[in-house]
Each structure stands twice: as structure tokens, then as C-alpha cells.
PDB file of C-alpha atoms in Angstrom:
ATOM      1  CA  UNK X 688     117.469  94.898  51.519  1.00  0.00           C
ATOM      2  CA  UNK X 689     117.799  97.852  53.670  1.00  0.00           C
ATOM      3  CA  UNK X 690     115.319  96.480  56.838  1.00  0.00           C
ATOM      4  CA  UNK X 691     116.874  96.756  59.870  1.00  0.00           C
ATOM      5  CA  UNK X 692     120.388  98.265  58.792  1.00  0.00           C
ATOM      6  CA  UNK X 693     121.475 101.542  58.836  1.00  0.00           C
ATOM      7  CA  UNK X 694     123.038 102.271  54.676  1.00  0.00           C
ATOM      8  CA  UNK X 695     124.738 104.498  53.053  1.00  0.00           C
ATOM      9  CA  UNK X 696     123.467 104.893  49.121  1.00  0.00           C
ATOM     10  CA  UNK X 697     126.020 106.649  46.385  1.00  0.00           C
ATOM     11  CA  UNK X 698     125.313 106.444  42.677  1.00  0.00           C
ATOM     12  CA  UNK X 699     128.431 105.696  40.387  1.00  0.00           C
ATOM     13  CA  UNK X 700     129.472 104.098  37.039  1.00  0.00           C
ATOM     14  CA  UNK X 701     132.651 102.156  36.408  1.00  0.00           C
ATOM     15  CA  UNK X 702     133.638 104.279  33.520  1.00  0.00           C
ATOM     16  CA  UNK X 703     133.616 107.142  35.753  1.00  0.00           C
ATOM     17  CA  UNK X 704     137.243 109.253  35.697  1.00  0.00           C
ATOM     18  CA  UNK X 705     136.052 112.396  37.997  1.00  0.00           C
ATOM     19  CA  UNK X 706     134.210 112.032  41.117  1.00  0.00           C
ATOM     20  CA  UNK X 707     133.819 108.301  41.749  1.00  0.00           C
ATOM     21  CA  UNK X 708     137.387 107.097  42.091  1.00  0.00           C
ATOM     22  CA  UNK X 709     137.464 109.310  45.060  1.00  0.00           C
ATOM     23  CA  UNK X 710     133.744 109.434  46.065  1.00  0.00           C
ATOM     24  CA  UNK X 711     134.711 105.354  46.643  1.00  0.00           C
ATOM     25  CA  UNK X 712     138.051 105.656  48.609  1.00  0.00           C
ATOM     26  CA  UNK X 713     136.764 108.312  50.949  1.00  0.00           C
ATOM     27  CA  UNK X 714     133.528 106.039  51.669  1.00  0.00           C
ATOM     28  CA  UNK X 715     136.123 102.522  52.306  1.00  0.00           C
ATOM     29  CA  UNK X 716     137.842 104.572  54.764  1.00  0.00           C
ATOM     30  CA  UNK X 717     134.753 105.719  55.734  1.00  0.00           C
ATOM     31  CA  UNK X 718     133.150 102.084  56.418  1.00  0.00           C
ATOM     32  CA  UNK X 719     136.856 101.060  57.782  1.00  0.00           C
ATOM     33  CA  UNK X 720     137.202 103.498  60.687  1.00  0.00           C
ATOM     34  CA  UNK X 721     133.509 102.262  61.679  1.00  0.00           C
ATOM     35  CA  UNK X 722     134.525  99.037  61.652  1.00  0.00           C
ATOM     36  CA  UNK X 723     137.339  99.502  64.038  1.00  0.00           C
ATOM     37  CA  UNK X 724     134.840 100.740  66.427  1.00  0.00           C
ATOM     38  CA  UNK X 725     132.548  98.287  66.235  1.00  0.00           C
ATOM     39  CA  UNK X 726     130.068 100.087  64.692  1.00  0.00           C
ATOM     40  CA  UNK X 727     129.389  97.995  60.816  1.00  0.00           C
ATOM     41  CA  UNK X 728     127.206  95.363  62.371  1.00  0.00           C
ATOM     42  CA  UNK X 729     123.985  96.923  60.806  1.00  0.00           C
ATOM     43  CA  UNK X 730     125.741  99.212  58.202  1.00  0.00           C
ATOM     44  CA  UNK X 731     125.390  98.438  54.413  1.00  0.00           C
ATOM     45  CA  UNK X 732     126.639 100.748  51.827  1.00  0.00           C
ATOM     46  CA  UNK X 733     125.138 100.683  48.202  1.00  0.00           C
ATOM     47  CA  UNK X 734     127.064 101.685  45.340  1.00  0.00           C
ATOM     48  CA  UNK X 735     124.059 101.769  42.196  1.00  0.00           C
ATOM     49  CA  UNK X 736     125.155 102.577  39.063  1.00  0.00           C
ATOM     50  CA  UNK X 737     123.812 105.044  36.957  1.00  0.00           C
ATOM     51  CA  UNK X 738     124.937 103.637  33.753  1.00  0.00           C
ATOM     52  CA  UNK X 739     122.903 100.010  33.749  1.00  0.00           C
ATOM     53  CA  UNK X 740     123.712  99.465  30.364  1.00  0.00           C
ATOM     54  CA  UNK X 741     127.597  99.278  30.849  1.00  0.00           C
ATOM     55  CA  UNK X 742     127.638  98.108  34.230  1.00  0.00           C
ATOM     56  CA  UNK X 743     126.903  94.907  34.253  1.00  0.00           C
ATOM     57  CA  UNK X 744     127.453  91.729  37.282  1.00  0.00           C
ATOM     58  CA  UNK X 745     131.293  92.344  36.296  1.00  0.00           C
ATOM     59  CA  UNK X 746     132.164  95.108  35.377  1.00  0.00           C
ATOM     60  CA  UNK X 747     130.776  95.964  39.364  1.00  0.00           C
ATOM     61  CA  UNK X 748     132.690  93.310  40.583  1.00  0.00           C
ATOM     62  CA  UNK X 749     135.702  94.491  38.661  1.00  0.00           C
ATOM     63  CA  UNK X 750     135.366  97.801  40.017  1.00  0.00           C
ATOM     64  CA  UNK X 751     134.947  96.512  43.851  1.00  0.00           C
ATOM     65  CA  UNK X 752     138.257  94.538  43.403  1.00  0.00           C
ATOM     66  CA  UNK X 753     140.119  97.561  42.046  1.00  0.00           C
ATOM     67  CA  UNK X 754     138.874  99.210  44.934  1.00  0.00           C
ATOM     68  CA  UNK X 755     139.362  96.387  47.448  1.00  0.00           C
ATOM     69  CA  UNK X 756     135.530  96.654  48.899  1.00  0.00           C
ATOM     70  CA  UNK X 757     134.393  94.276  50.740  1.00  0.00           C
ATOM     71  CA  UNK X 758     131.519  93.321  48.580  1.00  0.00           C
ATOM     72  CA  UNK X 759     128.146  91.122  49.480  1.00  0.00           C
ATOM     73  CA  UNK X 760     125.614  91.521  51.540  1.00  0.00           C
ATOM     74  CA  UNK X 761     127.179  89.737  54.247  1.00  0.00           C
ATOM     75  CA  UNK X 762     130.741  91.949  54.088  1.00  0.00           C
ATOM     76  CA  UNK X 763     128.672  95.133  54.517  1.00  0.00           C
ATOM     77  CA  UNK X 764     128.814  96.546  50.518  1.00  0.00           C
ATOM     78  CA  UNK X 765     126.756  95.835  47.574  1.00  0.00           C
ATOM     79  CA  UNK X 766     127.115  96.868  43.997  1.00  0.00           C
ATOM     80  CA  UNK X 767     124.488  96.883  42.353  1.00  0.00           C
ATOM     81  CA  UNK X 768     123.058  97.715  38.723  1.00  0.00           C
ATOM     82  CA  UNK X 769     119.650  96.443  37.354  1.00  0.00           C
ATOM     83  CA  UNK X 770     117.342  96.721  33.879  1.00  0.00           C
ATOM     84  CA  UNK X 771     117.551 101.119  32.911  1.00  0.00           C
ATOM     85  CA  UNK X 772     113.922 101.165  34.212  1.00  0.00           C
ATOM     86  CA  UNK X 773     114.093 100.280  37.524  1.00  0.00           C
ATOM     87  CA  UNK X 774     117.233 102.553  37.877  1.00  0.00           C
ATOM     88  CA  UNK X 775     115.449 105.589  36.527  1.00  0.00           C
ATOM     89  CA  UNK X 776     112.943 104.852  39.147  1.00  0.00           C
ATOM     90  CA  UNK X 777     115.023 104.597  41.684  1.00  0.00           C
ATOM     91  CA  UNK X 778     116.929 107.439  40.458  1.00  0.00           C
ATOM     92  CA  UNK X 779     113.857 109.341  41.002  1.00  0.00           C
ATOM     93  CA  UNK X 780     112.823 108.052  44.697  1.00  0.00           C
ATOM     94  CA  UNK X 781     116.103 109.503  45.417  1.00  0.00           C
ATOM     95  CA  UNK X 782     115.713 112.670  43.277  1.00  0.00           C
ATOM     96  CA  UNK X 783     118.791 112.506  41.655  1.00  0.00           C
ATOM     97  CA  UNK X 784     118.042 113.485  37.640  1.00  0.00           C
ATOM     98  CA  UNK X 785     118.514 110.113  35.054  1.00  0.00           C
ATOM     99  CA  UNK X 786     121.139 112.374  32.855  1.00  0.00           C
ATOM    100  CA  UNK X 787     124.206 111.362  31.406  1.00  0.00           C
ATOM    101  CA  UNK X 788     125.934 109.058  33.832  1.00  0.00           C
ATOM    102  CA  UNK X 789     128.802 111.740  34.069  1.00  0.00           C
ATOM    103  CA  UNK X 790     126.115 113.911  35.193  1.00  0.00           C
ATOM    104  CA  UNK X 791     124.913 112.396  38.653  1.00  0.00           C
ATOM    105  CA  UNK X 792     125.158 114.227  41.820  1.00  0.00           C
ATOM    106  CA  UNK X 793     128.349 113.435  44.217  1.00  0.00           C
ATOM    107  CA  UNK X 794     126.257 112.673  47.262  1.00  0.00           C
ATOM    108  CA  UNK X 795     124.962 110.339  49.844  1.00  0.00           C
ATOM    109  CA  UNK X 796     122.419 109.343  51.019  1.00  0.00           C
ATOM    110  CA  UNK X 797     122.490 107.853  54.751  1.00  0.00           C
ATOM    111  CA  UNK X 798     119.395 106.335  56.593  1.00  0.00           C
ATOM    112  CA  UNK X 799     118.374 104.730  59.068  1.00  0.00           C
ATOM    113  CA  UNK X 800     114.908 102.396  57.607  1.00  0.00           C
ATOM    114  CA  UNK X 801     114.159 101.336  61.152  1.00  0.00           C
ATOM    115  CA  UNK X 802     114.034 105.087  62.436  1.00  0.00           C
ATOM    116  CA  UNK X 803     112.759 106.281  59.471  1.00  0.00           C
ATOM    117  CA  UNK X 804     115.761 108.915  59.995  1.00  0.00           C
ATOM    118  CA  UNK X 805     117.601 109.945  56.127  1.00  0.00           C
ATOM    119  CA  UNK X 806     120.462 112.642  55.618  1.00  0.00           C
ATOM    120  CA  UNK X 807     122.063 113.168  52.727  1.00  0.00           C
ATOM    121  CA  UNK X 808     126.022 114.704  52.083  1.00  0.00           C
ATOM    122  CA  UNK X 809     128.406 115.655  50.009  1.00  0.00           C
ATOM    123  CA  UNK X 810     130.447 112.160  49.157  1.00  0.00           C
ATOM    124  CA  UNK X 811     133.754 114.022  49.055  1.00  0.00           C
ATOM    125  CA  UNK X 812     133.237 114.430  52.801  1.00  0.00           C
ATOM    126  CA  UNK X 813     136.880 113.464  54.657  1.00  0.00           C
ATOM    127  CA  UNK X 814     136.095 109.984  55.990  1.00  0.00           C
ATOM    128  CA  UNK X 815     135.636 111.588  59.853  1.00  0.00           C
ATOM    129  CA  UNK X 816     132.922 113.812  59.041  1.00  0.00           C
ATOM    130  CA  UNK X 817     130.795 110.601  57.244  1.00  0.00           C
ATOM    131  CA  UNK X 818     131.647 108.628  60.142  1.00  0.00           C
ATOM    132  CA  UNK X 819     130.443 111.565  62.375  1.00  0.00           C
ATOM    133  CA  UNK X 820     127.169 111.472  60.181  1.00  0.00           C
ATOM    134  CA  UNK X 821     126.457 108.057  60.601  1.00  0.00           C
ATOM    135  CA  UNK X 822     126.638 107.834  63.972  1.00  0.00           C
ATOM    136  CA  UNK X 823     124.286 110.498  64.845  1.00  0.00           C
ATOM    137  CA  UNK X 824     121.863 109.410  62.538  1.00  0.00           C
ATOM    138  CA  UNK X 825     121.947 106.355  64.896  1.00  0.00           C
ATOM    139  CA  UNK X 826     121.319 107.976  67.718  1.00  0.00           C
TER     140      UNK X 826
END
């Protein structure tokens, strides 16, 4: 999924009233001031939710219409949930602690697979200083 792109990873959960809402706006401004330089033809961002049990195919999609993502693969930004197992695991690749879903950290996590390059940052980051983050991890 992530071979050959550069991504940006956040954790979130539909239900969410706190950090979310905003962690999601700032990163779609984020992804939309790359792509009016040119620079989304590797990106993929991947919202995973940390509340598999509520978030299901639609509720995600609900959630990436509300937010008007551009959502697939293909558009650059993937939703994604799966069985509470194999989010716990992948909860703990990324260290972040499989607590309460209002729980989970506001970061990112932005790599570069190819490079073998990862940062992570705060997601309530103004949109610049992602963009700024992104880049340079590119370089």
C-alpha cells in the first residue's frame, strides 16, 4: 500500500468531537496546497481508525464526504478500518497505545517507504508547516 509513495498516517474515529474534526481539515488543506504545486503524485494520506468496531466501510465513507476528501487510492486518501486485531497491531508498529478511542495521540506520522525516511508531528500543525515537513522528508 505504501511502496513507492511518500504517506502521511493519522489515527481517528468518526465519533470523534475533539481533535479529529480539526486534525482532518488542517491535513485537506494540507494535501491541497501540495497539490497546487505539483507535489501529490506519490503522496497518500491514511486516516485508520482507532475505533474498528464503530467504524465500519460507511461510516468512513460518511466521514470523508462530510469532510470532502478525496478518498481512494487513486485520489491520494484512504480510510481505512479493519478486524480490532489487526488495528491493535498496527497501533503498536506505530506505538500509539490501543486505549479508548478518545484517547489516541493527535499526531502524524510522515514517511517516505522508498527512503526508508519517517517523521512524525503534531496533526494540529497549520497546513504550511506539514507541507514544509513533507517536502523535506522528500528530499
Amino acid at each position: 500500500l505504501i511502496a513507492g509513495r511518500t504517506v502521511i498516517v493519522n489515527f481517528m474515529f468518526t465519533g470523534c468531537q475533539t481533535v479529529c474534526p480539526p486534525q482532518t481539515a488542517l491535513l485537506r488543506e494540507a494535501r491541497r496546497q501540495l497539490q497546487a504545486v505539483g507535489a501529490t503524485r506519490d503522496l497518500l494520506v491514511l486516516s485508520i481508525t482507532v475505533d474498528p468496531l464503530a467504524d465500519g466501510p460507511a461510516q468512513l465513507r460518511a466521514f470523508g464526504e462530510r469532510y470532502e476528501l478525496p478518498m481512494g487510492r487513486d485520489q491520494g486518501w484512504m480510510l481505512l478500518t479493519g478486524q480490532p486485531a489487526d488495528i491493535a497491531r498496527l497501533l503498536t508498529a506505530f506505538d500509539v497505545p490501543a486505549s479508548a478511542p478518545g484517547d489516541h495521540p493527535s499526531l502524524l506520522w510522515i514517511g517516505d517507504a522508498t527512503r526508508g525516511r519517517w517523521t512524525r508531528a503534531s496533526s494540529l500543525n497549520p497546513p504550511d508547516t506539514l507541507v514544509a515537513l513533507v517536502q523535506e522528508l522528500r528530499r
